[in-house]
Coordinates of C-alpha atoms in Angstrom, one line a residue:
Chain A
X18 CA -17.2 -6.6 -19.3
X19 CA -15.8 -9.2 -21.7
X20 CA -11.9 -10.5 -20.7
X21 CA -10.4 -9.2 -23.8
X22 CA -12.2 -5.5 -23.1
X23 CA -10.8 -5.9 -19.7
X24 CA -7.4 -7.0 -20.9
X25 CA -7.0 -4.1 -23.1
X26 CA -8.6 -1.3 -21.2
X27 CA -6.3 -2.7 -18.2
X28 CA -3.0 -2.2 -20.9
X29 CA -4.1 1.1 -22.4
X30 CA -4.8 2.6 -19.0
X31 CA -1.8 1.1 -17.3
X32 CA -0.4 4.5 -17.4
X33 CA -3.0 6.7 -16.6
X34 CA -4.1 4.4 -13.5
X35 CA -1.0 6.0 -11.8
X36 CA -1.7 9.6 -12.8
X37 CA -4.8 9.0 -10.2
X38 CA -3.8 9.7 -6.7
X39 CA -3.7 6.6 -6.0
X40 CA -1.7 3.8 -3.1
X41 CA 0.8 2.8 -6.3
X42 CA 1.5 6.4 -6.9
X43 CA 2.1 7.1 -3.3
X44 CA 4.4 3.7 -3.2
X45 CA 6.4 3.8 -6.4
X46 CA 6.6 7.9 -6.5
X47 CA 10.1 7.9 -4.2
X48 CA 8.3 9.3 -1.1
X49 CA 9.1 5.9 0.7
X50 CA 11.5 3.6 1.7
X51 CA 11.4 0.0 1.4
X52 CA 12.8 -1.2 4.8
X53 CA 13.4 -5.0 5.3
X54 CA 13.8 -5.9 8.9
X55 CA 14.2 -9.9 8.2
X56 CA 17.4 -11.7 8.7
X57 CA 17.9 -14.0 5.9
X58 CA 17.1 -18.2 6.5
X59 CA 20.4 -19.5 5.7
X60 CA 23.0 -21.7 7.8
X61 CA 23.9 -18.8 10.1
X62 CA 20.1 -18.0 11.1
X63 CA 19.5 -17.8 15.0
X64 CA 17.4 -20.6 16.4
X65 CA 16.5 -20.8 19.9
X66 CA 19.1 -24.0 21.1
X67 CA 16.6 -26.9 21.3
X68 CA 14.8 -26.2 17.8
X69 CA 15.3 -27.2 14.2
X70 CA 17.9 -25.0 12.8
X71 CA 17.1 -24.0 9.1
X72 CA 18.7 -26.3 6.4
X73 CA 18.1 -27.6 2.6
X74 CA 17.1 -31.6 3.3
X75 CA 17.5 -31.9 -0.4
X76 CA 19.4 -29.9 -3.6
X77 CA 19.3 -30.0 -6.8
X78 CA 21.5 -27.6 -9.0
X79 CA 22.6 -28.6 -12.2
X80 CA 22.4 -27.7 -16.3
X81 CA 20.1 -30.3 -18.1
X82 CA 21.0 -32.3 -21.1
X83 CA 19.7 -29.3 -23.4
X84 CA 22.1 -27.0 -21.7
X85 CA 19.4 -25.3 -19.5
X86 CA 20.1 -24.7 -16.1
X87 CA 17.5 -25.9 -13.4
X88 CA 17.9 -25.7 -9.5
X89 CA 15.0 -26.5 -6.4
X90 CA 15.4 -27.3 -2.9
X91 CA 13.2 -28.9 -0.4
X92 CA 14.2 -27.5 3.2
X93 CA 13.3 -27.9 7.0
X94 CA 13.4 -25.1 9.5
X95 CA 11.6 -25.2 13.5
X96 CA 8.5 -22.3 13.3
X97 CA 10.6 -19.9 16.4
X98 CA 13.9 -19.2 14.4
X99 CA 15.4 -16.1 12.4
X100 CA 12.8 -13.4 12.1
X101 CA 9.7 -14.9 13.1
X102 CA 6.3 -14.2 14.2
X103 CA 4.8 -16.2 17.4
X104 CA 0.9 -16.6 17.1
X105 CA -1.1 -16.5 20.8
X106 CA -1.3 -20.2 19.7
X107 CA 2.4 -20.4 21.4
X108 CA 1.2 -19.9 24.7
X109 CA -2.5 -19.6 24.8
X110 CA -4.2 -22.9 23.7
X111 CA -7.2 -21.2 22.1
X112 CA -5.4 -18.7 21.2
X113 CA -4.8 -17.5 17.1
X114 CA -2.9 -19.8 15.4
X115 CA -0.5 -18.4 12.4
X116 CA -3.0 -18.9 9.6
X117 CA -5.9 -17.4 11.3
X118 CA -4.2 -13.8 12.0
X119 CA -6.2 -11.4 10.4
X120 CA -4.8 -8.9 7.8
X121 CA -5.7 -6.1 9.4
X122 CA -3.2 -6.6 12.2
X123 CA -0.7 -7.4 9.3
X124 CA -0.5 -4.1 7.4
X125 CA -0.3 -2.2 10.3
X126 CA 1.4 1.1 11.6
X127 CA 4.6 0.7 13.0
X128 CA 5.9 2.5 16.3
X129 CA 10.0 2.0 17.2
X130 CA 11.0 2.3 20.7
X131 CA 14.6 2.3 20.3
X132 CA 16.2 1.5 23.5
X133 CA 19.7 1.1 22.6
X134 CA 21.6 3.4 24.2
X135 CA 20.0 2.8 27.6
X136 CA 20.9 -1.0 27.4
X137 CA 24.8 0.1 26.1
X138 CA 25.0 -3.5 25.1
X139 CA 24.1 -4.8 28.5
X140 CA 23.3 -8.2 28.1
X141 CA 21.6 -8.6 31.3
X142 CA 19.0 -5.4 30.7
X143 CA 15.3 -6.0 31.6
X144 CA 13.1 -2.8 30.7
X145 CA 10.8 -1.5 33.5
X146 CA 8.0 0.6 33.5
X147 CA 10.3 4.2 34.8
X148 CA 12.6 3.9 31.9
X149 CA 9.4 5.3 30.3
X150 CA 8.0 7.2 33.1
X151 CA 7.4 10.2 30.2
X152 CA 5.2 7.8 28.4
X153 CA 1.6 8.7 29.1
X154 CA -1.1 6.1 29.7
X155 CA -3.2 7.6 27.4
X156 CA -4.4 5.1 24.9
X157 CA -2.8 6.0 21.8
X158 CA -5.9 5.5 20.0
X159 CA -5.1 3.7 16.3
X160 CA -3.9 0.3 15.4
X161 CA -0.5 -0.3 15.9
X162 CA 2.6 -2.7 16.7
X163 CA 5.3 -1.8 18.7
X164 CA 9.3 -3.1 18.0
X165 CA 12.1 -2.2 21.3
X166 CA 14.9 -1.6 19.5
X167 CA 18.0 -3.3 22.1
X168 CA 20.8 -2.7 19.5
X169 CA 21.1 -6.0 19.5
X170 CA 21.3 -6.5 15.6
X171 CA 24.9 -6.2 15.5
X172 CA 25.7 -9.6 17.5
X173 CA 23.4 -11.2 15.2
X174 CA 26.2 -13.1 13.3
X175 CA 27.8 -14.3 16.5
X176 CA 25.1 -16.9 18.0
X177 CA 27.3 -16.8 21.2
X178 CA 27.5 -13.6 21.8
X179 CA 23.7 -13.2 20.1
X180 CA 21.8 -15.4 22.6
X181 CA 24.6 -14.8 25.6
X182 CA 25.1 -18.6 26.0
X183 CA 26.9 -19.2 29.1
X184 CA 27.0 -23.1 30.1
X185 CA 23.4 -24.2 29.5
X186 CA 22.2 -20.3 30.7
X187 CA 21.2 -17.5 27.9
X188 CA 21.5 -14.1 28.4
X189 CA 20.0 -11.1 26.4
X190 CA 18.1 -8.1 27.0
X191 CA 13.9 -8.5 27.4
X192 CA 11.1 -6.6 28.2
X193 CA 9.6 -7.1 32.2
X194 CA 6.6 -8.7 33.0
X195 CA 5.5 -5.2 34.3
X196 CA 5.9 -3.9 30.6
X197 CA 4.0 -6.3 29.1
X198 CA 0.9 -6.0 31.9
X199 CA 0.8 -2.3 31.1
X200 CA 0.9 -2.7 27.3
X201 CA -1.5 -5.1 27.4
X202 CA -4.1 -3.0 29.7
X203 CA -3.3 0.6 28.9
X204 CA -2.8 0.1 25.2
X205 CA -5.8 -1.8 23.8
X206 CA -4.9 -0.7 20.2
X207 CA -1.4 -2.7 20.0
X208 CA -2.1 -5.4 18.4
X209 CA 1.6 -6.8 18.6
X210 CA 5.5 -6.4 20.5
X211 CA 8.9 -7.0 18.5
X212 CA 11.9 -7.0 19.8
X213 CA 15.6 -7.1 18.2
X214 CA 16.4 -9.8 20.5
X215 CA 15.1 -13.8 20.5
X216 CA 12.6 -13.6 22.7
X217 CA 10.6 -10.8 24.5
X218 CA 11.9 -12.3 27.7
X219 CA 15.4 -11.8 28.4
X220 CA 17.4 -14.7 27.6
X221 CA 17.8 -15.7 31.6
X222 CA 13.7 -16.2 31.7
X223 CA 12.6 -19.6 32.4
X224 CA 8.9 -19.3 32.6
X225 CA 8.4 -16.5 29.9
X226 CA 6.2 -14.3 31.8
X227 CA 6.3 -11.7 29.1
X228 CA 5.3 -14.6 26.3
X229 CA 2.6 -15.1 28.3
X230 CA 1.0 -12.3 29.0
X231 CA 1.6 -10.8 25.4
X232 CA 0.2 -13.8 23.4
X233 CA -2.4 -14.7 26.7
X234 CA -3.7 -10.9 25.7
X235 CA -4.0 -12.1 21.8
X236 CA -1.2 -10.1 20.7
X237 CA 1.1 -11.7 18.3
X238 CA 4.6 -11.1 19.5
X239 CA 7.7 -10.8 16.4
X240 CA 11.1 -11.9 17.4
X241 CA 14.8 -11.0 15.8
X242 CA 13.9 -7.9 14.0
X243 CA 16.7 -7.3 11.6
X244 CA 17.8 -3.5 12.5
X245 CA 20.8 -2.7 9.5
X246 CA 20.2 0.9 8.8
X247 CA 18.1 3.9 10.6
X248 CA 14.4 3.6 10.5
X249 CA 12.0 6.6 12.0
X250 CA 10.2 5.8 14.9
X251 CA 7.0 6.8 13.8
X252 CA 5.1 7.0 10.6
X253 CA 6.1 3.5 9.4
X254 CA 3.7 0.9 8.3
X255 CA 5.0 -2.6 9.1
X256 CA 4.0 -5.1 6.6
X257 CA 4.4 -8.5 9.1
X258 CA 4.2 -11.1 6.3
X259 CA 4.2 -14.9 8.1
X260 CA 4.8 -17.8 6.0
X261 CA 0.7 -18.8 6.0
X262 CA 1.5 -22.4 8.3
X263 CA -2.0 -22.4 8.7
X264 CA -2.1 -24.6 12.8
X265 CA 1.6 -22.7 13.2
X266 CA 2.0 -21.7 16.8
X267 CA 5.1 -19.4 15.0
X268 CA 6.4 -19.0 11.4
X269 CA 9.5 -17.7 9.5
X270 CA 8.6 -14.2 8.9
X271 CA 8.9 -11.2 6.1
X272 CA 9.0 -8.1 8.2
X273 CA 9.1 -4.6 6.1
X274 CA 8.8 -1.5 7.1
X275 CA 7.5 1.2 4.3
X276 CA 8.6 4.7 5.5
X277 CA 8.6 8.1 4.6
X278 CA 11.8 9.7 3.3
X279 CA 10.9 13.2 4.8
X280 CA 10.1 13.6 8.5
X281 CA 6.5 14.8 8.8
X282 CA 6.2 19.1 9.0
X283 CA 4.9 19.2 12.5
X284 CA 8.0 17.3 14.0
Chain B
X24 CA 17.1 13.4 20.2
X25 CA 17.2 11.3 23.9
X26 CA 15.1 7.7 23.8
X27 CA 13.2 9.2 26.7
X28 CA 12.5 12.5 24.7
X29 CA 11.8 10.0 21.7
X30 CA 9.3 7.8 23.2
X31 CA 7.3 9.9 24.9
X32 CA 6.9 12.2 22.1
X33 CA 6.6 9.2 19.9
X34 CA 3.7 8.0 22.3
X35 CA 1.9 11.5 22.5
X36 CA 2.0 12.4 18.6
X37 CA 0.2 8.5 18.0
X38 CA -3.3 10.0 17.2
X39 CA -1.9 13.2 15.3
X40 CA 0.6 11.1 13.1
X41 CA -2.6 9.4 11.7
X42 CA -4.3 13.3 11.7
X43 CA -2.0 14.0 8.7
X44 CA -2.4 12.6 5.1
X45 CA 0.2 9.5 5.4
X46 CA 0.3 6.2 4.5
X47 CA -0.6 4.9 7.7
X48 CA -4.3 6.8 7.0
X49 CA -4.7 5.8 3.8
X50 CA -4.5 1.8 4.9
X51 CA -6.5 2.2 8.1
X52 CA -9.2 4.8 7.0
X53 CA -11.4 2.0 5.3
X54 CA -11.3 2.8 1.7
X55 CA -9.0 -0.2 0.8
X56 CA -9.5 -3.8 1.0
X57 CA -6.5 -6.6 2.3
X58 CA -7.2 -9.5 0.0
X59 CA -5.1 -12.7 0.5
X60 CA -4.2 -14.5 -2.3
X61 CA -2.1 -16.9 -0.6
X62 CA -3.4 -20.9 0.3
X63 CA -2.7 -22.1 3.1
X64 CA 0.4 -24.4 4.0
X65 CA -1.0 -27.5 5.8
X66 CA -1.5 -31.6 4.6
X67 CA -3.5 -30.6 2.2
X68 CA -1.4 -27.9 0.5
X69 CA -0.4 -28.7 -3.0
X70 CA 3.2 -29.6 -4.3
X71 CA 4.6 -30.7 -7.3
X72 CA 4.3 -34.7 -7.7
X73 CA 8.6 -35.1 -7.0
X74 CA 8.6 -32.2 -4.4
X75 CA 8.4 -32.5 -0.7
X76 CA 5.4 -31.8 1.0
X77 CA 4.5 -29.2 4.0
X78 CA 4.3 -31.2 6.8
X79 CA 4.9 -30.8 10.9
X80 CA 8.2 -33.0 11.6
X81 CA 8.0 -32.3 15.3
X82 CA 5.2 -31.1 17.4
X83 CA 5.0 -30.2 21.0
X84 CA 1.4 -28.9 22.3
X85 CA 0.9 -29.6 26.1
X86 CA -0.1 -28.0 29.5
X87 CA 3.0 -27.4 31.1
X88 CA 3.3 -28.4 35.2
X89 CA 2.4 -24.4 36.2
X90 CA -0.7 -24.8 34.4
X91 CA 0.0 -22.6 30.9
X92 CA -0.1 -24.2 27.2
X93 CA 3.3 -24.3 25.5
X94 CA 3.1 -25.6 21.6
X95 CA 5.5 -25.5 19.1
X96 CA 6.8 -27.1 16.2
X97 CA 9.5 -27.6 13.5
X98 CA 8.3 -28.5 9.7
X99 CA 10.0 -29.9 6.4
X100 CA 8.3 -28.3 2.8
X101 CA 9.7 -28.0 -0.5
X102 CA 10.2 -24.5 -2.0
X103 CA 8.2 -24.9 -4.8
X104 CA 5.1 -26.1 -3.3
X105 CA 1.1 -24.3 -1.9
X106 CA 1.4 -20.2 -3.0
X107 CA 5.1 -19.8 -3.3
X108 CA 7.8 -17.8 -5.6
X109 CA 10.2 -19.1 -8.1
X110 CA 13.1 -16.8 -8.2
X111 CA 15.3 -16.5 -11.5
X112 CA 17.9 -18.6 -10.2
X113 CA 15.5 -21.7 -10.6
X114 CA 16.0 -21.5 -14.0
X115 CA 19.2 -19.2 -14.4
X116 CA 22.2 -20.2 -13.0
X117 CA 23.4 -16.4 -12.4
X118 CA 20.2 -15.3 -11.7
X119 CA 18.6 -13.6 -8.6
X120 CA 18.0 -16.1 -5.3
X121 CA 15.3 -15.7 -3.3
X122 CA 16.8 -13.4 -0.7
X123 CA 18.3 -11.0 -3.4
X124 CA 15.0 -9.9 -5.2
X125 CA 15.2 -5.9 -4.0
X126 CA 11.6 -4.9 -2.4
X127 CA 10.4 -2.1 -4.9
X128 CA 10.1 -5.2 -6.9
X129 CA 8.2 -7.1 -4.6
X130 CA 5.7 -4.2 -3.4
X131 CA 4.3 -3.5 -6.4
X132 CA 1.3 -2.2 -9.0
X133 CA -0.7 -6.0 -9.8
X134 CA -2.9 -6.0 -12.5
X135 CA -4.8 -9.0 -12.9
X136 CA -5.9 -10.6 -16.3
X137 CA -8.9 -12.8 -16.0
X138 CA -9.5 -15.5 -18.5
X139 CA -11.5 -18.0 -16.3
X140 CA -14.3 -17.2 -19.1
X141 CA -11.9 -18.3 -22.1
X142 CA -10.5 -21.1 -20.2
X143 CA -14.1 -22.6 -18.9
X144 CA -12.5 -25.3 -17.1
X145 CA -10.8 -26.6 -19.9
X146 CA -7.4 -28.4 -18.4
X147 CA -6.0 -28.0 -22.0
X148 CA -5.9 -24.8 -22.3
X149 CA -3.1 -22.9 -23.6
X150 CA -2.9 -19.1 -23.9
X151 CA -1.8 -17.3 -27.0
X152 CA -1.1 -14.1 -28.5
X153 CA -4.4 -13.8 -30.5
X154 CA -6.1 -14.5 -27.2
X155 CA -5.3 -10.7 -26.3
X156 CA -5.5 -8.9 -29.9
X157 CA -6.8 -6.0 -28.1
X158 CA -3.7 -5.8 -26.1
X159 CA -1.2 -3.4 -27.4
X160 CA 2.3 -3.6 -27.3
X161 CA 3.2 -0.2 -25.7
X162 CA 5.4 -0.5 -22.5
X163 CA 2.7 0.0 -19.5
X164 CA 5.8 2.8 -18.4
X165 CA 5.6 1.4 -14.9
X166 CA 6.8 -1.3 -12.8
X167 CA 4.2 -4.4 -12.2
X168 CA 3.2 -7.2 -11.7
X169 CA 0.7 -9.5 -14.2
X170 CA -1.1 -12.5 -12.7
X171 CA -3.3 -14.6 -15.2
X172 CA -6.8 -16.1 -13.4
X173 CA -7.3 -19.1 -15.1
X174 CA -10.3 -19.8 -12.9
X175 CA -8.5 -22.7 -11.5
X176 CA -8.8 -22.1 -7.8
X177 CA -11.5 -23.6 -7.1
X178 CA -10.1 -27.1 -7.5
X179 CA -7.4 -27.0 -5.2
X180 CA -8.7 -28.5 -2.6
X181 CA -9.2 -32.0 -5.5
X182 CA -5.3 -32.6 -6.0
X183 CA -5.8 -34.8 -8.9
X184 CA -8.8 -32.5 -10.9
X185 CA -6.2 -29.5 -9.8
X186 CA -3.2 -30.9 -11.9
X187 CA -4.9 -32.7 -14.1
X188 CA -3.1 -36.5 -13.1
X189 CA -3.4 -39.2 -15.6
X190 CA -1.0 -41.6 -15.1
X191 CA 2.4 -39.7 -15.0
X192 CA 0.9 -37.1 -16.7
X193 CA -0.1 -33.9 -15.5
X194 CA -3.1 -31.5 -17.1
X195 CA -3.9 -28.2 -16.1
X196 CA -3.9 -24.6 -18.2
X197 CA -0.4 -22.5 -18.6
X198 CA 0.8 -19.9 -20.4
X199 CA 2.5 -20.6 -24.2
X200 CA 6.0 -19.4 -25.1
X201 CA 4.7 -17.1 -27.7
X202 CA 3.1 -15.3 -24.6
X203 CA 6.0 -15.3 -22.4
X204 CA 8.3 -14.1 -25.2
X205 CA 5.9 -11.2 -25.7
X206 CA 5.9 -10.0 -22.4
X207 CA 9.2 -9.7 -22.1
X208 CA 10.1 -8.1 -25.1
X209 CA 7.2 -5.4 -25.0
X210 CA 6.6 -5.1 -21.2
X211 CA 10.3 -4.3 -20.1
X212 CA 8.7 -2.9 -16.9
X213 CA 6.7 -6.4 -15.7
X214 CA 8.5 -7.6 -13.0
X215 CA 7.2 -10.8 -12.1
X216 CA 3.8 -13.3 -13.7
X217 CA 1.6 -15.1 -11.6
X218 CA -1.1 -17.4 -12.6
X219 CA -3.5 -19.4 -10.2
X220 CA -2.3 -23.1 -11.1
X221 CA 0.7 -25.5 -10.3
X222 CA 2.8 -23.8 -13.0
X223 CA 2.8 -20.9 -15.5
X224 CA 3.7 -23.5 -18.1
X225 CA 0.7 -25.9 -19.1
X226 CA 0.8 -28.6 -16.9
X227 CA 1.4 -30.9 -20.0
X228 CA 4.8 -29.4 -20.1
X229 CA 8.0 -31.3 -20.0
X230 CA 11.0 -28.7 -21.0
X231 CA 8.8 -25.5 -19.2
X232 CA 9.6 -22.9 -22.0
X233 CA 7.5 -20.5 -20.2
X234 CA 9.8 -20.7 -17.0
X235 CA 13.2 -20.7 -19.3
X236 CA 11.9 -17.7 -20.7
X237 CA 10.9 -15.5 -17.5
X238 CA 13.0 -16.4 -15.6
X239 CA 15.8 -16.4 -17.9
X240 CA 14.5 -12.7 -18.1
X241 CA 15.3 -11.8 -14.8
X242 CA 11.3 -11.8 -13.8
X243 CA 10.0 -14.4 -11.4
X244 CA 7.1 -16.2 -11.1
X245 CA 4.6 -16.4 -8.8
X246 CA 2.3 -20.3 -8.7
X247 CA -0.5 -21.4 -7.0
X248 CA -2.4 -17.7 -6.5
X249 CA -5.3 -18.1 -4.5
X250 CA -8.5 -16.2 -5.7
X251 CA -11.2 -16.8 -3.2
X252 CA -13.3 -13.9 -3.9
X253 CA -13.3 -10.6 -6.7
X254 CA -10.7 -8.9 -7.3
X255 CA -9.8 -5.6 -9.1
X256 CA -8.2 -6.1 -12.2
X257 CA -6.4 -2.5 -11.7
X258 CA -6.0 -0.3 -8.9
X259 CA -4.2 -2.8 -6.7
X260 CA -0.9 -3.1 -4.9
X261 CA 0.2 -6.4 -4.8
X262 CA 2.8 -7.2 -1.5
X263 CA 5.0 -10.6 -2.6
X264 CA 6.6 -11.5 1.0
X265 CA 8.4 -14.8 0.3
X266 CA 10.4 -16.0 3.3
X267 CA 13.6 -15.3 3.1
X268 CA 15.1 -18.4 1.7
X269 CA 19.0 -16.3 1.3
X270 CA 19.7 -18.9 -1.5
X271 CA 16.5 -20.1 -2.3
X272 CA 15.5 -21.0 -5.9
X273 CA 12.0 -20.3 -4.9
X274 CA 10.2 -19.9 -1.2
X275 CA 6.8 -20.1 0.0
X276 CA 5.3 -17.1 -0.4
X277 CA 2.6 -14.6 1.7
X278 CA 0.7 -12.9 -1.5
X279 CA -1.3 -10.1 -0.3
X280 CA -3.5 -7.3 -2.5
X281 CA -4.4 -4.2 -1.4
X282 CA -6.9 -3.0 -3.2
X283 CA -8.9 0.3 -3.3
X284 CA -12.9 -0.4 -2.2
X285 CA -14.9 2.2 -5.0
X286 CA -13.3 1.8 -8.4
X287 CA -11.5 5.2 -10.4
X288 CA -14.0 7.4 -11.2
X289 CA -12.4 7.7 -14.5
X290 CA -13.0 3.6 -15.3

């Protein structure tokens, strides 16, 4: 087909393309939310204490001598801050790094296991294993990655409070090693763990058990989901949109969930 | 509903969630393709001659004394550099940063207009209006984004054949202001162009009318779209995931199309 037979039959149709039952009818007919679960990269994003915070290294904002306005930054951030994805590169050395994750673990459906009201703000929470004791092991069969909601989204603009820094100490909830070895055996299909906190270990870790098991298992572990509003705990898809560093070992992350307005009929 | 009650429900309903016709099935059932359109960021990513480039500004990848890999690292980049956005406010001094573009404009129908077969390599190439005669000016009636193929991805990887450098002068293809003017005046509903070289003006440009007039339109642009293989020209739903820069006047960006695998049986 010739580009200008393409180019037209793509305008004429533009509006009959979406009469089809197709994925942009499903997106843009009002049946879903948009959902962003990313903190914004600013001077008040989260970075773990010994990394590069984010920060313009260079601004320019200013009108032009024909009166048009013109503005571009250049920037420098550490891979492990705000909402960001860590690649099994982090703590598996032959491990995926950023820019080989494959798509297919990327548009993925998302599962919430929100949490907060066991941790009631308990900085020093670890979950174990028989806070879920109604979970089976049954594997749960599709693709999926799992976010433990802490209710820990709230502090997020208090970096004290946030990370629970205490002298040189942290302290904020985590998952336990124990959660992470059963994931990672019973639930072959997750393909990655979030967490609303900055790390999947609790903030008093200092060996990251649960990094490495996670990331030693190939997942792909996400770290300061943004939680601002209600989001269903099933029936999501997460899009989980790194920045493409291609040899990152982590990167600044776009996190979205798309969800549907009405609860499915059988729940 | 109690977290216990939640999760285990949550966990037990997995495989009939996916039973019913959701979202979730329609991405995992097979019958759409995840195409990245997105280069990625390393030394030999392309930026704009005055513009910081990607590059590792710390690095940290060692065995630690327990025996496990640890690797990390912080990086430096310019905003407007490899596959990245340019939000309005690069352009329009009270237009939309980078953190404020609202999703349903960033998950959104992409039609694609080729013209690698009009351009045939030519770095002087400049698209007008009579290029598309066959276009008509009726509004498309729904929200989406347009990216141009100028055929120019395969040169990437030959920075000075990519933008065209002669001297201090730079040569690639680009869009002309009559084009830009039309599509905002007839295509109210386009939300954002994209083209696959360093700039959607020509890279001969030196007071960027095509910039001035999208953005100054409240559309942003998308540079430096990566086609590696075919694409549909319809059908598609184009993800633009640019990193959260809150006050960015651009970001790099994660392009992704999703992409339906047997054309409409009405095309």
């Amino acid at each position: 087909m010739s580009y200008l037979t393409s180019v037209s039959l793509c305008f004429l149709l533009c509006t009959y393309i979406l009469a089809d039952k197709s994925l942009n009818e499903v997106l843009i007919n009002g049946d879903y939310d948009f959902i962003d679960l990313t903190y914004p990269f600013d001077n008040q994003t989260i970075y773990w204490p010994d990394s590069q915070e984010f920060q313009f290294t260079k601004k320019t904002a200013m009108f032009q001598r024909d009166g048009s306005w013109y503005a571009s930054n250049d920037f420098t951030a550490g891979e492990h801050g705000g909402t960001h994805i860590d690649a099994p590169y982090h703590f598996l050395v032959d491990g995926l790094q950023v820019g080989q994750i494959p798509l297919n673990k990327l548009i993925i459906p998302l599962i919430i296991v929100d949490i907060a009201s066991k941790v009631n703000d308990d900085p020093n929470f670890v979950l174990y294993k028989h806070h879920m004791d109604y979970m089976l092991n049954d594997n749960m069969g599709k693709p999926c990655l799992i976010i433990f909601k802490f209710g820990w989204s709230k502090f997020f603009l208090d970096k004290k409070k946030y990370l629970g820094i205490n002298n040189d100490q942290l302290n904020f909830p985590g998952l336990s090693a124990e959660v992470a070895e059963w994931i990672v055996s019973s639930y072959k299909n997750v393909v990655g763990v979030g967490v609303d906190v900055a790390s999947v270990d609790p903030g008093s870790s200092t060996d990251f058990p649960v990094h490495k098991i996670l990331l030693g298992a190939g997942l792909y572990n996400i770290e300061n989901v943004y939680f601002q509003r209600h989001i269903p705990d099933h029936g999501c898809t997460a899009l989980v949109m790194p920045m493409k560093i291609a040899k990152g070992t982590g990167a600044p992350l776009r996190l979205v969930a798309i969800c549907p307005k009405h609860k499915p009929e059988y729940f």
